Tab-separated table of C-alpha atoms in Angstrom:
chain	number	residue	atom	x	y	z
A	11	MET	CA	0.000	0.000	0.000
A	12	VAL	CA	1.379	3.435	-0.885
A	13	ARG	CA	0.260	6.976	-0.370
A	14	TYR	CA	0.784	9.496	-3.152
A	15	ILE	CA	1.444	13.158	-2.520
A	16	ARG	CA	0.944	15.307	-5.596
A	17	PHE	CA	1.982	18.941	-5.861
A	18	THR	CA	3.104	21.459	-8.484
A	19	VAL	CA	6.212	23.628	-8.330
A	20	ALA	CA	6.975	26.293	-10.985
A	21	ALA	CA	4.344	24.803	-13.276
A	22	THR	CA	6.097	21.414	-13.158
A	23	LEU	CA	4.102	18.423	-11.902
A	24	ALA	CA	6.079	16.148	-9.622
A	25	MET	CA	5.002	12.744	-8.263
A	26	PHE	CA	6.388	11.631	-4.909
A	27	VAL	CA	5.727	8.242	-3.376
A	28	THR	CA	5.741	7.984	0.432
A	29	PRO	CA	5.773	4.353	1.546
A	30	GLN	CA	2.984	3.442	3.921
A	31	VAL	CA	4.075	1.175	6.739
A	32	HIS	CA	2.576	-2.254	6.313
A	33	ALA	CA	0.433	-2.901	9.360
A	34	SER	CA	1.509	-6.556	9.352
A	35	ASP	CA	5.066	-5.426	10.082
A	36	ILE	CA	4.112	-3.634	13.305
A	37	VAL	CA	3.912	-5.633	16.513
A	38	MET	CA	1.666	-4.332	19.285
A	39	SER	CA	1.220	-5.626	22.806
A	40	ASN	CA	-0.082	-4.853	26.240
A	41	PRO	CA	2.308	-2.236	27.642
A	42	GLN	CA	5.114	-3.863	29.609
A	43	LEU	CA	3.955	-3.991	33.215
A	44	PRO	CA	6.226	-2.187	35.695
A	45	ASP	CA	5.664	-5.042	38.140
A	46	ALA	CA	3.924	-8.389	38.049
A	47	PRO	CA	0.333	-8.250	39.331
A	48	GLU	CA	0.219	-8.862	43.072
A	49	PRO	CA	-2.516	-11.408	43.896
A	50	VAL	CA	-5.004	-10.448	46.584
A	51	ASP	CA	-6.212	-13.086	49.024
A	52	ASN	CA	-9.945	-13.368	48.379
A	53	ALA	CA	-10.501	-16.554	50.363
A	54	ASN	CA	-11.741	-14.756	53.443
A	55	ALA	CA	-12.787	-11.487	51.869
A	56	VAL	CA	-15.561	-9.665	53.686
A	57	VAL	CA	-17.137	-6.266	53.237
A	58	PRO	CA	-15.759	-3.851	55.864
A	59	ALA	CA	-18.355	-2.535	58.288
A	60	ASP	CA	-17.773	1.078	57.235
A	61	VAL	CA	-18.496	0.370	53.557
A	62	THR	CA	-22.158	1.058	52.953
A	63	LEU	CA	-22.557	1.681	49.210
A	64	TYR	CA	-21.850	-1.708	47.608
A	65	ASP	CA	-21.298	-5.197	48.993
A	66	ASP	CA	-18.645	-6.346	46.494
A	67	THR	CA	-15.936	-7.971	48.614
A	68	ARG	CA	-13.006	-6.035	47.120
A	69	TYR	CA	-14.917	-2.760	46.758
A	70	SER	CA	-13.147	-1.035	49.631
A	71	ASP	CA	-9.808	-1.639	47.829
A	72	GLN	CA	-10.928	0.187	44.693
A	73	LEU	CA	-9.314	3.408	45.848
A	74	TYR	CA	-10.016	5.415	42.701
A	75	TRP	CA	-13.696	5.395	43.730
A	76	ASP	CA	-12.950	7.381	46.907
A	77	VAL	CA	-13.237	11.106	47.578
A	78	LEU	CA	-10.296	13.435	47.126
A	79	THR	CA	-8.210	14.390	50.132
A	80	ASP	CA	-5.017	16.409	50.478
A	81	ALA	CA	-3.098	13.159	50.888
A	82	TYR	CA	-4.877	11.214	48.127
A	83	LYS	CA	-5.334	13.383	45.055
A	84	GLY	CA	-5.229	10.492	42.608
A	85	ARG	CA	-8.825	9.512	43.271
A	86	SER	CA	-11.604	10.076	40.752
A	87	GLU	CA	-14.518	10.243	43.249
A	88	ILE	CA	-16.672	7.740	41.379
A	89	GLU	CA	-18.575	6.802	44.533
A	90	SER	CA	-19.876	10.369	44.813
A	91	VAL	CA	-21.708	10.229	41.491
A	92	HIS	CA	-22.998	6.723	42.147
A	93	LYS	CA	-24.576	7.970	45.366
A	94	ALA	CA	-25.966	11.144	43.779
A	95	PHE	CA	-27.473	9.330	40.779
A	96	SER	CA	-28.455	6.011	42.320
A	97	ASP	CA	-32.121	6.490	41.386
A	98	TYR	CA	-31.541	8.407	38.157
A	99	PRO	CA	-32.746	6.673	34.962
A	100	LYS	CA	-29.835	5.421	32.880
A	101	GLU	CA	-29.460	4.689	29.199
A	102	SER	CA	-27.851	1.548	27.846
A	103	VAL	CA	-24.180	2.002	26.909
A	104	ARG	CA	-22.020	-0.494	25.010
A	105	VAL	CA	-18.280	-0.774	25.562
A	106	ALA	CA	-15.726	-2.823	23.612
A	107	VAL	CA	-12.416	-3.878	25.157
A	108	LEU	CA	-9.688	-4.522	22.562
A	109	ASP	CA	-7.196	-6.801	24.281
A	110	GLY	CA	-6.590	-10.468	25.079
A	111	GLY	CA	-7.115	-12.748	28.064
A	112	PHE	CA	-10.897	-12.888	28.454
A	113	TYR	CA	-12.945	-15.501	30.308
A	114	ASN	CA	-16.341	-16.114	31.884
A	115	SER	CA	-16.812	-15.319	35.558
A	116	PRO	CA	-19.716	-14.552	37.909
A	117	ASP	CA	-18.522	-10.931	37.957
A	118	MET	CA	-18.432	-10.343	34.197
A	119	ASN	CA	-21.360	-10.461	31.820
A	120	TRP	CA	-19.854	-10.351	28.338
A	121	GLN	CA	-22.529	-9.608	25.754
A	122	GLY	CA	-20.417	-10.912	22.919
A	123	GLY	CA	-17.130	-10.591	21.117
A	124	VAL	CA	-14.786	-12.104	18.572
A	125	ASN	CA	-11.243	-13.416	18.168
A	126	LEU	CA	-9.452	-11.438	15.468
A	127	THR	CA	-5.834	-12.385	16.104
A	128	SER	CA	-3.931	-15.052	14.233
A	129	ALA	CA	-1.223	-15.184	16.905
A	130	ASP	CA	-2.273	-18.564	18.299
A	131	THR	CA	-3.065	-20.624	15.228
A	132	ASP	CA	-0.335	-23.039	16.351
A	133	GLN	CA	-2.560	-23.746	19.371
A	134	GLY	CA	-5.581	-24.290	17.155
A	135	ILE	CA	-7.140	-20.882	17.949
A	136	GLN	CA	-8.410	-19.444	14.683
A	137	VAL	CA	-9.664	-16.012	13.662
A	138	GLY	CA	-13.405	-16.021	14.282
A	139	ASP	CA	-13.233	-18.340	17.275
A	140	ASP	CA	-14.614	-17.424	20.699
A	141	PHE	CA	-12.801	-14.488	22.280
A	142	ARG	CA	-12.649	-16.196	25.693
A	143	GLN	CA	-9.442	-18.185	25.309
A	144	TYR	CA	-7.949	-17.821	28.807
A	145	ASP	CA	-6.476	-20.998	30.232
A	146	PRO	CA	-4.283	-20.876	33.349
A	147	ASP	CA	-1.923	-23.458	31.834
A	148	THR	CA	-1.830	-22.818	28.071
A	149	CYS	CA	-3.045	-19.226	27.642
A	150	PRO	CA	-2.505	-17.524	31.006
A	151	THR	CA	-2.837	-13.825	30.203
A	152	THR	CA	-5.795	-12.132	31.941
A	153	HIS	CA	-5.024	-8.565	30.930
A	154	GLY	CA	-8.260	-7.966	28.997
A	155	GLN	CA	-10.399	-9.361	31.798
A	156	ALA	CA	-8.652	-7.038	34.263
A	157	VAL	CA	-9.364	-4.047	32.036
A	158	GLY	CA	-12.982	-5.064	31.489
A	159	SER	CA	-13.587	-5.651	35.198
A	160	ILE	CA	-12.630	-2.063	36.022
A	161	ILE	CA	-15.167	-0.770	33.501
A	162	GLY	CA	-18.076	-3.125	33.903
A	163	ALA	CA	-17.843	-5.814	36.574
A	164	THR	CA	-21.248	-6.584	38.031
A	165	THR	CA	-21.837	-4.235	40.943
A	166	ASN	CA	-23.380	-5.028	44.313
A	167	ASN	CA	-23.457	-8.806	43.807
A	168	ASN	CA	-21.324	-9.665	46.865
A	169	PHE	CA	-18.554	-10.883	44.573
A	170	LEU	CA	-15.138	-9.288	44.172
A	171	LEU	CA	-15.338	-6.003	42.201
A	172	ALA	CA	-17.668	-3.102	41.457
A	173	GLY	CA	-17.610	-1.953	37.840
A	174	ILE	CA	-17.750	1.784	37.194
A	175	ALA	CA	-20.686	1.502	34.812
A	176	ASP	CA	-23.495	-0.940	34.155
A	177	VAL	CA	-22.698	-1.532	30.483
A	178	ASP	CA	-22.943	-4.129	27.770
A	179	LEU	CA	-19.366	-5.395	27.403
A	180	TYR	CA	-17.824	-6.833	24.231
A	181	GLY	CA	-14.465	-8.588	24.191
A	182	VAL	CA	-12.433	-8.064	21.022
A	183	ARG	CA	-9.443	-10.403	21.128
A	184	VAL	CA	-6.665	-8.791	19.101
A	185	LEU	CA	-3.726	-10.057	21.183
A	186	GLY	CA	-2.586	-13.632	21.584
A	187	CYS	CA	-1.717	-15.705	24.612
A	188	ASN	CA	1.651	-13.951	24.875
A	189	GLY	CA	-0.002	-10.498	24.991
A	190	SER	CA	1.149	-9.510	21.498
A	191	GLY	CA	-0.493	-9.069	18.127
A	192	LEU	CA	-0.389	-7.126	14.880
A	193	LEU	CA	-1.463	-3.559	14.279
A	194	SER	CA	-3.563	-4.691	11.322
A	195	GLU	CA	-5.610	-6.866	13.661
A	196	VAL	CA	-6.019	-4.021	16.164
A	197	ALA	CA	-7.246	-1.827	13.304
A	198	THR	CA	-9.706	-4.550	12.298
A	199	GLY	CA	-10.850	-4.768	15.925
A	200	ILE	CA	-11.642	-1.065	15.942
A	201	ARG	CA	-13.669	-1.441	12.754
A	202	TRP	CA	-15.437	-4.495	14.186
A	203	ALA	CA	-16.486	-2.525	17.275
A	204	ALA	CA	-17.642	0.310	15.003
A	205	ALA	CA	-19.841	-2.163	13.062
A	206	ASP	CA	-18.057	-1.684	9.742
A	207	PRO	CA	-20.248	-3.494	7.191
A	208	ASP	CA	-17.139	-4.312	5.126
A	209	LEU	CA	-16.296	-6.965	7.720
A	210	GLU	CA	-19.465	-8.920	7.053
A	211	GLY	CA	-18.978	-12.273	5.375
A	212	GLN	CA	-15.491	-12.792	6.831
A	213	GLY	CA	-16.466	-15.906	8.740
A	214	TYR	CA	-17.032	-14.347	12.145
A	215	PRO	CA	-19.951	-12.594	13.842
A	216	THR	CA	-20.303	-8.830	13.395
A	217	LEU	CA	-22.253	-6.110	15.162
A	218	ASP	CA	-25.363	-4.486	13.745
A	219	GLU	CA	-24.669	-1.181	15.522
A	220	PRO	CA	-21.423	0.366	16.758
A	221	VAL	CA	-20.502	0.354	20.406
A	222	ASP	CA	-20.337	3.687	22.230
A	223	VAL	CA	-16.882	3.424	23.820
A	224	ILE	CA	-13.731	1.475	22.944
A	225	ASN	CA	-10.875	0.897	25.398
A	226	ILE	CA	-7.459	-0.002	23.977
A	227	SER	CA	-4.809	-0.781	26.610
A	228	ILE	CA	-2.289	-1.663	23.918
A	229	ALA	CA	0.835	0.055	22.589
A	230	SER	CA	3.233	-0.363	19.697
A	231	ASN	CA	6.521	-1.981	20.677
A	232	ASP	CA	8.518	0.456	18.545
A	233	PRO	CA	8.063	4.091	17.485
A	234	VAL	CA	5.226	4.412	14.983
A	235	ASP	CA	3.731	7.339	13.113
A	236	CYS	CA	0.053	6.547	13.532
A	237	SER	CA	-0.941	8.591	10.501
A	238	ASN	CA	1.160	6.293	8.321
A	239	THR	CA	-0.603	3.070	9.296
A	240	ASP	CA	-3.996	1.397	8.984
A	241	LEU	CA	-4.714	2.388	12.581
A	242	GLN	CA	-5.593	6.046	11.994
A	243	PRO	CA	-8.166	5.390	9.224
A	244	ALA	CA	-9.819	2.785	11.455
A	245	ILE	CA	-9.953	5.250	14.348
A	246	ASN	CA	-11.327	7.960	12.069
A	247	TYR	CA	-14.016	5.578	10.855
A	248	ALA	CA	-15.047	4.698	14.401
A	249	ASP	CA	-15.045	8.387	15.332
A	250	SER	CA	-17.360	9.115	12.397
A	251	ARG	CA	-19.686	6.407	13.706
A	252	GLY	CA	-19.919	8.096	17.087
A	253	VAL	CA	-17.506	5.856	18.986
A	254	THR	CA	-15.322	7.401	21.705
A	255	ILE	CA	-11.899	5.740	21.892
A	256	VAL	CA	-9.779	5.687	25.059
A	257	VAL	CA	-6.193	4.396	24.954
A	258	SER	CA	-3.335	3.895	27.404
A	259	ALA	CA	-0.244	6.091	27.081
A	260	GLY	CA	2.233	3.250	27.721
A	261	ASN	CA	4.667	2.356	30.479
A	262	ASP	CA	8.112	3.256	29.137
A	263	SER	CA	8.643	6.520	31.053
A	264	ARG	CA	9.049	8.382	27.785
A	265	SER	CA	7.109	10.679	25.514
A	266	SER	CA	4.054	9.007	24.077
A	267	ALA	CA	4.286	11.143	20.942
A	268	ASP	CA	5.709	8.273	18.861
A	269	ILE	CA	3.829	5.370	20.460
A	270	ALA	CA	0.598	4.224	18.778
A	271	PRO	CA	-2.304	4.390	19.383
A	272	GLY	CA	-1.531	7.022	22.023
A	273	ASN	CA	-0.232	9.372	19.335
A	274	CYS	CA	-3.233	8.914	17.043
A	275	ASP	CA	-5.814	11.602	16.400
A	276	ASN	CA	-9.370	11.255	17.715
A	277	VAL	CA	-8.456	9.286	20.836
A	278	MET	CA	-8.220	10.088	24.550
A	279	THR	CA	-4.715	9.119	25.717
A	280	VAL	CA	-4.447	8.317	29.429
A	281	ALA	CA	-1.374	8.534	31.672
A	282	ALA	CA	-0.983	7.107	35.177
A	283	VAL	CA	-0.701	8.592	38.655
A	284	ASP	CA	-0.472	6.892	42.019
A	285	ARG	CA	-3.122	7.269	44.680
A	286	SER	CA	-1.450	10.396	46.049
A	287	GLY	CA	-1.926	11.988	42.637
A	288	SER	CA	1.776	12.007	41.751
A	289	GLN	CA	3.074	11.005	38.340
A	290	ALA	CA	3.708	7.255	38.223
A	291	ASN	CA	7.398	6.575	37.633
A	292	PHE	CA	6.673	4.339	34.631
A	293	THR	CA	4.022	6.335	32.789
A	294	ASN	CA	4.510	7.767	29.339
A	295	TYR	CA	3.803	11.472	29.100
A	296	GLY	CA	3.911	14.480	26.818
A	297	SER	CA	1.822	16.469	24.387
A	298	SER	CA	-0.234	13.499	23.174
A	299	VAL	CA	-1.499	12.752	26.702
A	300	ASP	CA	-4.986	14.117	27.393
A	301	ILE	CA	-5.816	13.034	30.929
A	302	ALA	CA	-4.584	10.858	33.815
A	303	ALA	CA	-6.056	8.403	36.297
A	304	GLN	CA	-4.806	6.052	38.985
A	305	GLY	CA	-2.524	3.395	37.541
A	306	VAL	CA	-0.782	2.074	40.648
A	307	ASP	CA	-2.292	-0.592	42.918
A	308	VAL	CA	-5.453	-0.891	40.844
A	309	ILE	CA	-7.527	-3.881	41.960
A	310	ALA	CA	-8.799	-5.898	38.993
A	311	ALA	CA	-9.610	-9.447	37.912
A	312	SER	CA	-6.703	-11.874	37.372
A	313	GLY	CA	-7.913	-15.351	36.433
A	314	THR	CA	-8.223	-18.377	38.678
A	315	ASP	CA	-5.903	-20.200	41.062
A	316	GLY	CA	-5.111	-23.905	41.078
A	317	ASN	CA	-8.436	-24.657	42.748
A	318	GLY	CA	-10.447	-22.735	40.169
A	319	THR	CA	-11.140	-19.865	42.588
A	320	TYR	CA	-11.501	-16.503	40.879
A	321	GLN	CA	-8.714	-14.091	41.728
A	322	THR	CA	-8.049	-10.393	41.839
A	323	SER	CA	-4.679	-8.666	41.846
A	324	ARG	CA	-3.149	-5.259	42.307
A	325	TRP	CA	-2.102	-4.109	38.861
A	326	ASP	CA	0.227	-1.276	37.854
A	327	GLY	CA	0.249	0.419	34.465
A	328	THR	CA	-1.496	2.877	32.200
A	329	SER	CA	-3.451	-0.159	30.989
A	330	PHE	CA	-5.534	0.235	34.140
A	331	SER	CA	-5.717	4.024	34.104
A	332	SER	CA	-7.352	3.905	30.690
A	333	PRO	CA	-10.398	1.802	31.730
A	334	ILE	CA	-11.029	4.118	34.683
A	335	VAL	CA	-11.446	6.929	32.159
A	336	ALA	CA	-13.451	4.726	29.775
A	337	GLY	CA	-15.684	3.648	32.650
A	338	ILE	CA	-16.349	7.210	33.779
A	339	ILE	CA	-17.167	8.153	30.184
A	340	ALA	CA	-19.586	5.232	29.893
A	341	TYR	CA	-21.241	6.038	33.214
A	342	THR	CA	-21.605	9.706	32.265
A	343	GLN	CA	-23.172	8.807	28.936
A	344	SER	CA	-25.623	6.525	30.709
A	345	LEU	CA	-26.830	9.632	32.590
A	346	ALA	CA	-26.537	12.417	30.035
A	347	GLY	CA	-27.078	10.436	26.836
A	348	ILE	CA	-24.764	9.295	24.072
A	349	SER	CA	-22.839	12.258	22.671
A	350	THR	CA	-20.360	12.760	19.861
A	351	PRO	CA	-16.765	11.727	20.519
A	352	GLN	CA	-15.602	15.340	20.302
A	353	THR	CA	-18.195	16.377	22.870
A	354	VAL	CA	-17.026	13.605	25.182
A	355	ARG	CA	-13.405	14.672	24.727
A	356	ASP	CA	-14.434	18.214	25.635
A	357	TRP	CA	-16.152	16.917	28.787
A	358	VAL	CA	-13.011	15.051	29.801
A	359	SER	CA	-10.739	18.019	29.135
A	360	ALA	CA	-12.903	20.233	31.345
A	361	SER	CA	-13.191	17.687	34.178
A	362	ALA	CA	-9.719	17.333	35.652
A	363	THR	CA	-8.285	17.949	39.089
A	364	GLY	CA	-4.648	18.818	39.667
A	365	VAL	CA	-1.755	16.378	39.755
A	366	ALA	CA	0.038	16.377	43.126
A	367	SER	CA	3.487	16.307	41.547
A	368	GLN	CA	4.772	15.698	38.046
A	369	SER	CA	7.983	15.965	36.058
A	370	ASN	CA	6.279	15.894	32.663
A	371	SER	CA	2.987	16.813	31.041
A	372	LEU	CA	0.068	14.569	31.987
A	373	GLY	CA	-2.531	16.436	29.994
A	374	ARG	CA	-5.234	18.285	31.883
A	375	GLY	CA	-4.731	16.375	35.123
A	376	ILE	CA	-6.690	13.600	36.849
A	377	LEU	CA	-10.199	12.819	35.610
A	378	ASN	CA	-12.826	13.621	38.236
A	379	ALA	CA	-16.185	11.848	37.910
A	380	PRO	CA	-18.364	14.539	39.583
A	381	LEU	CA	-16.879	17.245	37.350
A	382	MET	CA	-17.383	15.006	34.326
A	383	VAL	CA	-21.064	14.571	35.106
A	384	GLU	CA	-21.492	18.295	35.792
A	385	ASN	CA	-19.928	19.166	32.450
A	386	ALA	CA	-21.978	16.544	30.634
A	387	PHE	CA	-25.192	18.222	31.688
A	388	GLY	CA	-23.992	21.354	29.895
A	389	PRO	CA	-22.970	23.376	28.103
A	390	GLN	CA	-24.798	25.609	30.497
A	391	ILE	CA	-25.386	28.432	27.996
A	392	ASN	CA	-27.137	27.522	24.741
A	393	GLY	CA	-27.579	30.141	22.036
A	394	GLY	CA	-26.434	33.738	21.863
A	395	VAL	CA	-26.280	36.147	24.790
A	396	THR	CA	-26.678	39.924	24.544
A	397	ALA	CA	-26.113	42.685	27.088
A	398	GLN	CA	-29.013	45.114	26.635
A	399	GLN	CA	-29.247	48.499	28.320
A	400	VAL	CA	-31.938	48.470	30.974
A	401	LEU	CA	-33.311	51.751	29.600
A	402	ALA	CA	-33.848	50.184	26.183
A	403	ASP	CA	-37.197	49.034	27.532
A	404	PRO	CA	-39.573	52.026	26.958
A	405	SER	CA	-41.444	51.321	30.160
A	406	ARG	CA	-38.283	51.947	32.084
A	407	CYS	CA	-37.626	55.216	30.270
A	408	ASN	CA	-41.074	56.378	31.406
A	409	ASN	CA	-39.836	55.996	34.968
A	410	ALA	CA	-37.313	58.810	34.481
A	411	LEU	CA	-38.971	60.821	37.264
A	412	PHE	CA	-37.687	58.275	39.776
A	413	THR	CA	-34.136	58.394	38.499
A	414	GLN	CA	-34.116	62.191	38.288
A	415	HIS	CA	-35.134	62.562	41.927
A	416	SER	CA	-33.273	59.618	43.424
A	417	PRO	CA	-31.124	60.602	46.413
A	418	VAL	CA	-28.461	58.164	45.192
A	419	SER	CA	-26.377	58.730	42.053
A	420	ILE	CA	-27.199	55.913	39.632
A	421	PRO	CA	-25.254	55.488	36.344
A	422	VAL	CA	-28.410	54.388	34.579
A	423	CYS	CA	-26.992	54.593	31.064
A	424	GLU	CA	-24.255	52.148	32.035
A	425	LEU	CA	-26.645	49.565	33.464
A	426	TYR	CA	-27.178	46.439	31.360
A	427	GLU	CA	-28.998	43.142	31.664
A	428	LEU	CA	-28.662	39.847	29.790
A	429	THR	CA	-31.066	38.593	27.137
A	430	TYR	CA	-30.871	35.123	25.614
A	431	ASP	CA	-31.539	33.612	22.203
A	432	GLY	CA	-31.519	30.174	23.815
A	433	THR	CA	-31.409	28.863	27.368
A	434	VAL	CA	-29.134	28.982	30.380
A	435	SER	CA	-28.973	26.674	33.404
A	436	ILE	CA	-26.962	27.375	36.534
A	437	PRO	CA	-26.147	24.397	38.800
A	438	GLU	CA	-26.065	24.702	42.555
A	439	ASP	CA	-22.918	26.442	43.859
A	440	TYR	CA	-22.338	28.055	40.462
A	441	GLU	CA	-22.944	31.579	39.191
A	442	LEU	CA	-23.433	33.113	35.779
A	443	MET	CA	-20.503	35.520	35.506
A	444	VAL	CA	-19.750	38.462	33.216
A	445	PHE	CA	-16.088	39.021	32.362
A	446	GLU	CA	-14.260	41.798	30.502
A	447	GLY	CA	-10.970	42.138	28.679
A	448	ASP	CA	-8.934	44.589	26.616
A	449	ALA	CA	-5.547	44.841	24.923
A	450	ASP	CA	-3.721	45.031	28.239
A	451	ASN	CA	-5.772	42.360	29.993
A	452	PRO	CA	-7.258	39.876	27.493
A	453	LEU	CA	-10.731	38.475	28.078
A	454	ALA	CA	-10.583	35.453	30.402
A	455	ALA	CA	-12.505	33.820	33.230
A	456	GLU	CA	-10.138	35.191	35.859
A	457	PRO	CA	-10.759	37.177	39.072
A	458	ASP	CA	-9.206	40.351	37.621
A	459	ASN	CA	-11.615	40.191	34.681
A	460	LEU	CA	-14.804	39.589	36.657
A	461	ILE	CA	-17.475	42.304	36.458
A	462	GLU	CA	-20.429	40.663	38.162
A	463	GLY	CA	-21.882	37.258	38.937
A	464	SER	CA	-25.260	35.954	39.998
A	465	THR	CA	-27.040	32.715	40.747
A	466	GLU	CA	-29.884	34.070	38.613
A	467	ALA	CA	-29.845	34.219	34.823
A	468	GLU	CA	-31.278	37.753	34.814
A	469	PHE	CA	-29.476	40.465	36.751
A	470	VAL	CA	-28.307	44.037	36.274
A	471	PHE	CA	-24.641	44.986	36.004
A	472	ARG	CA	-22.581	47.977	34.917
A	473	LEU	CA	-20.564	48.303	31.690
A	474	SER	CA	-18.666	51.572	31.765
A	475	SER	CA	-16.825	51.165	28.433
A	476	PRO	CA	-19.076	49.136	26.139
A	477	PHE	CA	-17.315	50.267	22.933
A	478	ASP	CA	-13.711	49.726	24.018
A	479	THR	CA	-13.887	46.399	25.837
A	480	ASP	CA	-14.490	42.735	25.038
A	481	TYR	CA	-17.067	40.936	27.185
A	482	GLY	CA	-17.972	37.320	27.793
A	483	VAL	CA	-20.127	35.142	30.040
A	484	GLN	CA	-19.499	31.754	31.617
A	485	VAL	CA	-20.990	29.558	34.338
A	486	CYS	CA	-18.380	29.153	37.087
A	487	LYS	CA	-17.979	28.120	40.681
A	488	GLN	CA	-18.305	31.120	42.978
A	489	ASP	CA	-14.564	31.009	43.721
A	490	LEU	CA	-13.723	30.456	40.011
A	491	SER	CA	-12.180	27.075	40.863
A	492	ASN	CA	-14.139	25.462	38.029
A	493	CYS	CA	-15.974	26.823	35.004
A	494	GLN	CA	-18.268	24.864	32.718
A	495	GLY	CA	-18.184	25.057	28.960
A	496	SER	CA	-16.216	27.815	27.258
A	497	LEU	CA	-16.238	31.564	27.729
A	498	LYS	CA	-19.089	32.712	25.478
A	499	PRO	CA	-18.697	36.104	23.732
A	500	LEU	CA	-21.211	38.690	24.909
A	501	ASP	CA	-22.794	40.973	22.344
A	502	VAL	CA	-23.383	44.492	23.701
A	503	ALA	CA	-26.416	46.374	22.374
A	504	THR	CA	-26.158	50.088	23.190
A	505	THR	CA	-29.272	51.859	21.923
A	506	ILE	CA	-29.454	54.720	24.409
A	507	LYS	CA	-26.982	57.584	24.176
A	508	CYS	CA	-26.507	59.740	27.258
A	509	SER	CA	-24.668	62.990	27.830
A	510	ASP	CA	-22.209	63.148	30.698
A	511	SER	CA	-24.525	65.297	32.729
A	512	GLU	CA	-27.447	62.953	32.239
A	513	SER	CA	-25.634	59.658	32.668
A	514	VAL	CA	-25.608	59.763	36.454
A	515	ALA	CA	-29.253	60.212	37.248
A	516	SER	CA	-31.332	60.019	34.083
A	517	ALA	CA	-31.250	59.599	30.328
A	518	LYS	CA	-32.975	60.756	27.181
A	519	ARG	CA	-34.085	58.018	24.838
A	520	GLN	CA	-32.466	58.492	21.437
A	521	SER	CA	-30.807	56.450	18.744
A	522	VAL	CA	-27.066	55.980	18.684
A	523	GLN	CA	-25.862	57.456	15.400
């Protein structure tokens, strides 16, 4: 396969051929784990007395569910949204896990899947076979099951783990028993999860409709330009079908800019922090990273022991940060509805808390579930917003007698109120705020730019220089610690012109020439 770049220089047509990397030449695998999973003794597991939300026996060890504290900033506060929305109606969400090492267990309800890797044909495992090929003796990897259990293990069934979201899970086996596979097969897995009709008739089951979220805890073993492989077109196709793709950044303590799929467009690339919120010493980092989540001591499924007892282990790696993000995305979509991938990426970008310490860029910070849900129920301002002079209403101009005889000086010509072409909603503990900016202090949602804020959508505020200043509105926390959506430009409609002598107490209604 080749890609042709055609261009003309000085009226001469030149043909250049840029070789496209053959996907079959690129080996991909689960990112090398910093440490082997540490098994957790489940034989005598009981629910601690102080755990009241769910009865899953390892629930209290799922630390990323807990609330933030000064000491533990790596938490995503998932429990908070589960409590707040326990009775809220939820939509069905479908999630595909591209990986290897899947199996049946009482904690996992796989809705379906497919084996797409040819890595184990020597063991008689063919493309199109069942995706659940885990065997503790002959095919011992459980990586995909661990990832899936973080996202969607059955919750509150008094068995091991609580999944972040109640979803329909699909296992897409693209890695073999040794945890490796080919990029071409990963690309096919993405298309399978996106219900690409071109895959019909290939000898394996296909989906009628695309899933909503894909998690890929896989990385290329060598530097790869994603745009020069089959991976990016597959991702673009899934994106066009409304599928949000979440990928792990990798565990090589290096920039993820040349590691696929973390360097691909139209994905959310996830780095790892520990429970204190500090950068994990193994995580990849850099400009291609979008967000972070806990990736150290993450409790997840890990196969069976010699007696056939289902196990869990403490796993380290960005492989387990990624499903935390994918799970929060799935849970949020179950509340707020299925949205476009770009909208979901915007939610994630606006829903981070700070990293406790870091040596390199970890994107926006650590994904916070309550912020994610708050942002998903926005944007809070829909349609255009205009600042209209209060005296533009003729009935108010007829009240000039009051303003002329008021004992208090009122700059009535500088008083404005907001009008809306659409709607605005202001959550509890938030205010609708008006900001200003000029050449010396550009418009931004910062304390120095704040003019006025209110918990009500309609309020009066003063604009002293409506012709020389830029204005905007945004819904923000009262202390400006978090703002929802983007700063929306504010149109200023000045229809009343006042002389200096009249501007303090009264005004004459006239057109601005």
